[in-house]
Amino acid sequence: MVEVIKKGVYLYRGKSILGFEDEVSSSDIAGHLKSLGEEADLNSLLEGGEARKNTMAYGILTKHNVSKDSKNLRIKFDAMASHDITYVGIIQTAKASGLKEFPIPYVLTNCHNSLCAVGGTINEDDHNFGLSAAKKYGGIYVPAHQAVIHQYMREMMSSCGRMILGSDSHTRYGALGTMAMGEGGPELVKQLLGKTYDISSPEVIAVYLEGAPRKGVGPQDVALSIIGAVFKNSFVKNKVMEFVGPGISNLSVDYRNGIDVMTTETTCLSSIWVTDEKVQEYYNIHGRPEGYAKLEPGVVAYYDGLIKVDLDKVEPMIALPFHPSNVYSIKELNSNAEEILRVVEGECRKQIDNPSIGFTLTDKIVNNRIKVDQGIVAGCSGGTFENIVKMAAILDQKSVGSDYFNLSVYPASQPIYMELIKNGSIGPLMQAGAVVKTAFCGPCFGAGDAPANNSLSIRHTTRNFPSREGSKPGSGQIASVALMDALSIAATAVNGGLLTPATEIDIPEVEVKYNFNSAVYKNRVYNGYSAAKAEEELKYGPNIADWPQMSALTDNILLKMVSVIKDPVTTTDELIPSGETSSYRSNPMKLAEFTLSRKDPKYVGRAKEVQAVEKSRQTFDGDYAGLESLKEVLSSAAEVNSEEDLEQLVKNTQLGSVVFAVKPGDGSAREQAASCQKVLGGFANIAEEYATKRYRSNLINWGMIPFVIPASEDRAFEVGEYVFVEGIKEAISSGQEDIKAVVVSARGNRTITLQVKGLTEDEKDIILAGSLINYYTVNKNK
């Protein structure tokens, strides 16, 4: 079904595999090309490394790289997108750094806090702020319920060969020929200020699709199969996935988009697909024929690895709690329900780490069948036109029943909803008992359709992290999400909630012909690009607050360990919960109160205690009142020969909190996973590795040091220990990558080495300044 090949490979125009680098010679490739009527300069291609330049990714990245260095890229994007739990902070930061006008099209959508149901007026206050910012700075404002962020970008902003940056991790439009990346808000701020997105030239992995999916197998099934094969081994981490192969022609564009948007869950950097006449038709349908260009690799292209997907063999899949990579075929799960659910149940209990919560999955087995409680199809992955038309055909003249199981369907945009009404798909869904709602991302991140306690919800959305569906373990609540394709969700609905793969039911043949009506957007979306109105005033609600002041890095740093997370992977949802907390994303201090609340409820209190001591240190005048613990720790950690030495050490040593996690930052791009720690006085993370580039970048942009501790060092940190790093300012400034530190512990002091590798000059300056805001405040007039 999915084969992962961890060695370089040569492909012919993305259509056939010429051979693997250690198994094929120039003469072999020359013979193959000759049989195809092709000729190529193999000496330069194979020996000179030119074949690397024949990938689609290389061409697009090179076009957008404004530096002359092909190994260290400085990218400028063609357009950007944010939604209503990120754009306020981004614009506030850019404004404080000297923003005058949006230099590129910047789309502000309102698809996360759409319901305006939590916190009084604060959600709609943010929306008003967004519209006023679009007017003042020349942006594009998409009101609530019009479209989820990624569907609007697909319909209106994608173009072949372009690059788009979004402040949502699922910013992926590769199937439409657009390389897109999801990053934390500060990276968007850099683009707004005319700066660049700086990365090392990424490796490119070919995703070679062959064959055609069987009836009943949908895009989520293919995506989950790939995620299950590559996530745990980090095969595509921070790399570009380039989709090629003859199987692409057997997939509709909606199908391709459904696979593509889920590439985020592999931890790849971005994605790009071969384009063809079907993509051309997509652009024609959407009234943007100029957006199409044929994209394919060169005659011979070299890839750093290959994922081979036999579409014929893909089965309906399910990702069990609590990760999209926890993948089984539904058939396998149904055949071994007790065994599999008991194993997963045990793993989930460890992750929840709360014995008082009675988490179960095996109780979902009823008469030897798994019975689920809820079905949801929504957002950028599930709410596509094709998915919903096929669901309507399956549910036509059927019933979801009147028991506990319920089904909700969210078309991804108003134009899709309108066409579903016109082609008659909405009627069968409603008659069957499904509830059809407007474009909204809520079910994907816990702000809508939260199930009952201990329920199991099956969803065609993007993630199933712990409590992402909206439950609150701190209040004794727990529920679970399993990811599935819309077709199998519909099949399960037909059977009253009994888990059913769509390949086991009859699926009627349906015509999936789409007509796009642009008037929906023309009549409602504000498009002010290139028409900034500087005289417009930003509209502030009472919950919109500025960022607190942040101090620059001092000569030395003392870090108190306030949370130790030993899970193999820590998601951004665990660092800062999604769902109802998103209503406070425009108020840094209020949002910070939720930091790690579902993983380590004592974190906020511990961090505040450290922050209080640091505030006292900042006004230190030789009186150690309130600083006794700091005096004791520094005396133990450093060589102090006199009282004067100690006083100087206190003045030059910043005290902050630090979190240790094995592999933090999987999942969302939201910067608040880092900024909330900084607001509470966090100055660093220590990790064995970082799950994603974007989380590491978020730490840096908020002035936090992304330490890595090598495997050779003692990694057994405990809450309450201190880590003293003498000369940290000089180490960061000079680019020192191996940095000595002293751990002060009740177990006795120990010396360790921490690493900070690969910082760019700008990243060094941001950390030294204490945050991106400070960096731009100092440099905006230079």
mmCIF file of N, CA and C in Angstrom, residues 559-570 575 596 599-600 603 606 657-665 677 684-690 695 699 704-705 707-711 713-721 723 750 752 754:
data_model
loop_
_atom_site.group_PDB
_atom_site.id
_atom_site.type_symbol
_atom_site.label_atom_id
_atom_site.label_comp_id
_atom_site.label_asym_id
_atom_site.label_seq_id
_atom_site.Cartn_x
_atom_site.Cartn_y
_atom_site.Cartn_z
ATOM 1 N N LEU A 559 17.795 29.495 34.534
ATOM 2 C CA LEU A 559 16.489 28.958 34.169
ATOM 3 C C LEU A 559 16.001 28.004 35.248
ATOM 4 N N LYS A 560 14.773 28.198 35.701
ATOM 5 C CA LYS A 560 14.187 27.254 36.651
ATOM 6 C C LYS A 560 13.234 26.326 35.911
ATOM 7 N N MET A 561 13.432 25.045 36.119
ATOM 8 C CA MET A 561 12.613 24.044 35.449
ATOM 9 C C MET A 561 11.230 24.021 36.097
ATOM 10 N N VAL A 562 10.200 24.420 35.316
ATOM 11 C CA VAL A 562 8.852 24.491 35.880
ATOM 12 C C VAL A 562 7.921 23.423 35.323
ATOM 13 N N SER A 563 8.355 22.695 34.282
ATOM 14 C CA SER A 563 7.550 21.587 33.776
ATOM 15 C C SER A 563 8.467 20.614 33.043
ATOM 16 N N VAL A 564 8.277 19.334 33.306
ATOM 17 C CA VAL A 564 9.037 18.277 32.644
ATOM 18 C C VAL A 564 8.038 17.332 31.991
ATOM 19 N N ILE A 565 8.072 17.264 30.671
ATOM 20 C CA ILE A 565 7.118 16.448 29.913
ATOM 21 C C ILE A 565 7.886 15.311 29.243
ATOM 22 N N LYS A 566 7.555 14.091 29.603
ATOM 23 C CA LYS A 566 8.312 12.931 29.136
ATOM 24 C C LYS A 566 7.620 12.170 28.013
ATOM 25 N N ASP A 567 6.465 12.674 27.532
ATOM 26 C CA ASP A 567 5.786 12.020 26.409
ATOM 27 C C ASP A 567 6.699 12.013 25.182
ATOM 28 N N PRO A 568 6.590 11.004 24.328
ATOM 29 C CA PRO A 568 7.435 10.970 23.127
ATOM 30 C C PRO A 568 7.279 12.203 22.243
ATOM 31 N N VAL A 569 6.043 12.725 22.166
ATOM 32 C CA VAL A 569 5.766 13.925 21.377
ATOM 33 C C VAL A 569 4.797 14.804 22.164
ATOM 34 N N THR A 570 5.032 16.108 22.152
ATOM 35 C CA THR A 570 4.123 17.058 22.796
ATOM 36 C C THR A 570 3.547 17.973 21.722
ATOM 37 N N LEU A 575 0.510 22.404 24.695
ATOM 38 C CA LEU A 575 1.229 23.569 25.196
ATOM 39 C C LEU A 575 0.276 24.736 25.438
ATOM 40 N N LEU A 596 -0.392 25.176 29.104
ATOM 41 C CA LEU A 596 -0.172 23.819 29.611
ATOM 42 C C LEU A 596 -1.269 23.342 30.564
ATOM 43 N N LYS A 599 -2.085 19.743 30.301
ATOM 44 C CA LYS A 599 -0.957 18.805 30.419
ATOM 45 C C LYS A 599 -0.298 18.893 31.781
ATOM 46 N N ASP A 600 -0.097 20.121 32.261
ATOM 47 C CA ASP A 600 0.561 20.344 33.550
ATOM 48 C C ASP A 600 -0.110 21.538 34.226
ATOM 49 N N TYR A 603 1.770 24.413 35.975
ATOM 50 C CA TYR A 603 2.784 25.187 35.255
ATOM 51 C C TYR A 603 2.632 26.692 35.472
ATOM 52 N N ARG A 606 3.792 27.950 38.869
ATOM 53 C CA ARG A 606 5.249 27.865 39.020
ATOM 54 C C ARG A 606 5.946 28.954 38.216
ATOM 55 N N SER A 657 11.812 31.010 33.471
ATOM 56 C CA SER A 657 11.372 29.624 33.583
ATOM 57 C C SER A 657 11.724 28.881 32.303
ATOM 58 N N VAL A 658 11.769 27.558 32.396
ATOM 59 C CA VAL A 658 12.088 26.728 31.242
ATOM 60 C C VAL A 658 11.246 25.464 31.304
ATOM 61 N N VAL A 659 10.870 24.964 30.140
ATOM 62 C CA VAL A 659 10.133 23.710 30.011
ATOM 63 C C VAL A 659 11.042 22.696 29.320
ATOM 64 N N PHE A 660 11.093 21.485 29.859
ATOM 65 C CA PHE A 660 11.750 20.385 29.146
ATOM 66 C C PHE A 660 10.675 19.492 28.559
ATOM 67 N N ALA A 661 10.816 19.163 27.279
ATOM 68 C CA ALA A 661 9.939 18.194 26.634
ATOM 69 C C ALA A 661 10.780 17.396 25.654
ATOM 70 N N VAL A 662 10.442 16.142 25.480
ATOM 71 C CA VAL A 662 11.229 15.270 24.607
ATOM 72 C C VAL A 662 11.209 15.781 23.168
ATOM 73 N N LYS A 663 10.018 16.026 22.645
ATOM 74 C CA LYS A 663 9.870 16.449 21.247
ATOM 75 C C LYS A 663 8.656 17.375 21.144
ATOM 76 N N PRO A 664 8.800 18.620 21.535
ATOM 77 C CA PRO A 664 7.645 19.531 21.559
ATOM 78 C C PRO A 664 7.362 20.174 20.218
ATOM 79 N N GLY A 665 6.083 20.594 20.039
ATOM 80 C CA GLY A 665 5.723 21.445 18.917
ATOM 81 C C GLY A 665 5.079 20.771 17.733
ATOM 82 N N GLN A 677 4.307 31.145 26.958
ATOM 83 C CA GLN A 677 5.406 30.861 27.882
ATOM 84 C C GLN A 677 6.214 32.133 28.139
ATOM 85 N N ALA A 684 13.300 29.890 27.662
ATOM 86 C CA ALA A 684 13.904 28.825 26.873
ATOM 87 C C ALA A 684 13.043 27.578 26.922
ATOM 88 N N ASN A 685 13.273 26.702 25.953
ATOM 89 C CA ASN A 685 12.844 25.308 26.017
ATOM 90 C C ASN A 685 14.098 24.461 25.928
ATOM 91 N N ILE A 686 14.071 23.294 26.569
ATOM 92 C CA ILE A 686 15.115 22.290 26.386
ATOM 93 C C ILE A 686 14.421 21.047 25.852
ATOM 94 N N ALA A 687 14.922 20.516 24.753
ATOM 95 C CA ALA A 687 14.285 19.372 24.109
ATOM 96 C C ALA A 687 15.331 18.418 23.576
ATOM 97 N N GLU A 688 14.922 17.179 23.386
ATOM 98 C CA GLU A 688 15.786 16.239 22.678
ATOM 99 C C GLU A 688 15.784 16.575 21.189
ATOM 100 N N GLU A 689 14.643 16.997 20.679
ATOM 101 C CA GLU A 689 14.523 17.539 19.333
ATOM 102 C C GLU A 689 13.197 18.285 19.255
ATOM 103 N N TYR A 690 13.054 19.141 18.245
ATOM 104 C CA TYR A 690 11.802 19.872 18.059
ATOM 105 C C TYR A 690 10.994 19.200 16.964
ATOM 106 N N TYR A 695 7.607 25.420 15.249
ATOM 107 C CA TYR A 695 7.608 25.654 16.695
ATOM 108 C C TYR A 695 8.958 26.219 17.134
ATOM 109 N N LEU A 699 9.611 29.884 19.017
ATOM 110 C CA LEU A 699 10.417 30.138 20.212
ATOM 111 C C LEU A 699 11.397 31.279 19.950
ATOM 112 N N MET A 704 12.975 33.281 22.874
ATOM 113 C CA MET A 704 13.246 32.126 23.720
ATOM 114 C C MET A 704 14.314 31.245 23.051
ATOM 115 N N ILE A 705 15.215 30.732 23.841
ATOM 116 C CA ILE A 705 16.335 29.962 23.300
ATOM 117 C C ILE A 705 15.906 28.514 23.096
ATOM 118 N N PHE A 707 17.034 25.379 23.115
ATOM 119 C CA PHE A 707 18.123 24.466 23.455
ATOM 120 C C PHE A 707 17.768 23.028 23.058
ATOM 121 N N VAL A 708 18.772 22.297 22.622
ATOM 122 C CA VAL A 708 18.674 20.850 22.425
ATOM 123 C C VAL A 708 19.715 20.202 23.319
ATOM 124 N N ILE A 709 19.338 19.141 24.009
ATOM 125 C CA ILE A 709 20.293 18.424 24.843
ATOM 126 C C ILE A 709 20.668 17.112 24.154
ATOM 127 N N PRO A 710 21.942 16.904 23.873
ATOM 128 C CA PRO A 710 22.369 15.704 23.139
ATOM 129 C C PRO A 710 22.106 14.419 23.929
ATOM 130 N N ALA A 711 22.053 13.324 23.212
ATOM 131 C CA ALA A 711 21.788 12.024 23.829
ATOM 132 C C ALA A 711 22.881 11.635 24.820
ATOM 133 N N GLU A 713 24.174 13.434 27.067
ATOM 134 C CA GLU A 713 24.047 14.172 28.330
ATOM 135 C C GLU A 713 22.965 13.573 29.215
ATOM 136 N N ASP A 714 23.016 13.938 30.485
ATOM 137 C CA ASP A 714 21.994 13.520 31.453
ATOM 138 C C ASP A 714 20.721 14.314 31.172
ATOM 139 N N ARG A 715 19.692 13.613 30.717
ATOM 140 C CA ARG A 715 18.434 14.274 30.362
ATOM 141 C C ARG A 715 17.374 14.141 31.448
ATOM 142 N N ALA A 716 17.741 13.648 32.586
ATOM 143 C CA ALA A 716 16.768 13.377 33.661
ATOM 144 C C ALA A 716 16.501 14.638 34.475
ATOM 145 N N PHE A 717 15.845 15.613 33.860
ATOM 146 C CA PHE A 717 15.514 16.849 34.557
ATOM 147 C C PHE A 717 14.345 16.630 35.509
ATOM 148 N N GLU A 718 14.306 17.461 36.544
ATOM 149 C CA GLU A 718 13.212 17.423 37.500
ATOM 150 C C GLU A 718 12.698 18.831 37.718
ATOM 151 N N VAL A 719 11.404 18.935 37.995
ATOM 152 C CA VAL A 719 10.814 20.235 38.314
ATOM 153 C C VAL A 719 11.510 20.799 39.553
ATOM 154 N N GLY A 720 11.857 22.080 39.493
ATOM 155 C CA GLY A 720 12.517 22.730 40.616
ATOM 156 C C GLY A 720 14.014 22.886 40.442
ATOM 157 N N GLU A 721 14.599 22.138 39.514
ATOM 158 C CA GLU A 721 16.026 22.287 39.244
ATOM 159 C C GLU A 721 16.287 23.602 38.514
ATOM 160 N N VAL A 723 19.012 25.665 35.793
ATOM 161 C CA VAL A 723 20.040 25.517 34.766
ATOM 162 C C VAL A 723 20.702 26.883 34.589
ATOM 163 N N ARG A 750 25.559 19.303 38.410
ATOM 164 C CA ARG A 750 26.180 18.580 37.311
ATOM 165 C C ARG A 750 26.352 19.534 36.133
ATOM 166 N N ILE A 752 26.444 20.073 32.087
ATOM 167 C CA ILE A 752 25.933 19.486 30.850
ATOM 168 C C ILE A 752 26.278 20.389 29.677
ATOM 169 N N LEU A 754 24.535 22.012 26.312
ATOM 170 C CA LEU A 754 23.323 22.297 25.557
ATOM 171 C C LEU A 754 23.729 22.798 24.181
#
